[in-house]
C-alpha angles and dihedrals in degrees: 000000000000091000092050091050092048091047091051090050091049093047092046097048103036094082090055095047092049093047091051088077092065123071123229120235094268122197109228128198116221125218091251091056099255121124131238136180121233094223091057088066092044090060090071096047144284116347128208110211109203120192117198145143137216093246093055112095093189089053092055091049092051092050093071090062094043089056088054092049091049092052093042100049105024090098087058092056095260116139136188119212109191112199121197116213092191114133123256090261092061098047092108087057091053092051095046092046093050092044092050093052095044090214115188097220126089114260121209133185129237104169094166095042094237093140092039088057095044091055090046094249111189110175140348122311104026120176124193119187111203123189124227088265091061093252118136108237101171138020126185129183123203132355135257125168106274096036087100089071091055089046093052090049090053092048092050089048090054093049087045091238113160106178 
């Protein structure tokens, strides 16, 4: 009886576990108030979704490298979507910070952390690399100096760049 119960649990949960590796077509709100769909970006190529906040010092350090990767690999179809999880109250800080840095990547807002939760965000920063087919191929939590090298290696792998 225990084996039958275990088998039933596995059969019933397996489709959910497999499906968790694909991302839904999330509706994202841009910093300028316009909306965009995640899958529109995926049509071009791999996407790195970066969750950050203005209060997160490691996030800000990492963003310098994200900007470099966006500039370096955008011609290959790679996109970075930077999503701020700051609250509604601190949206002006998000806007002024992004304007002052002049980053090349698109910035989105997730003040209620809905997108963050849907992509299993854990701590700041959280990075989720998604291939063109919508499959999550890499996930990284936090930032320490040197993490950008691993990130670039994963980006290059997603782009199938060998040299």
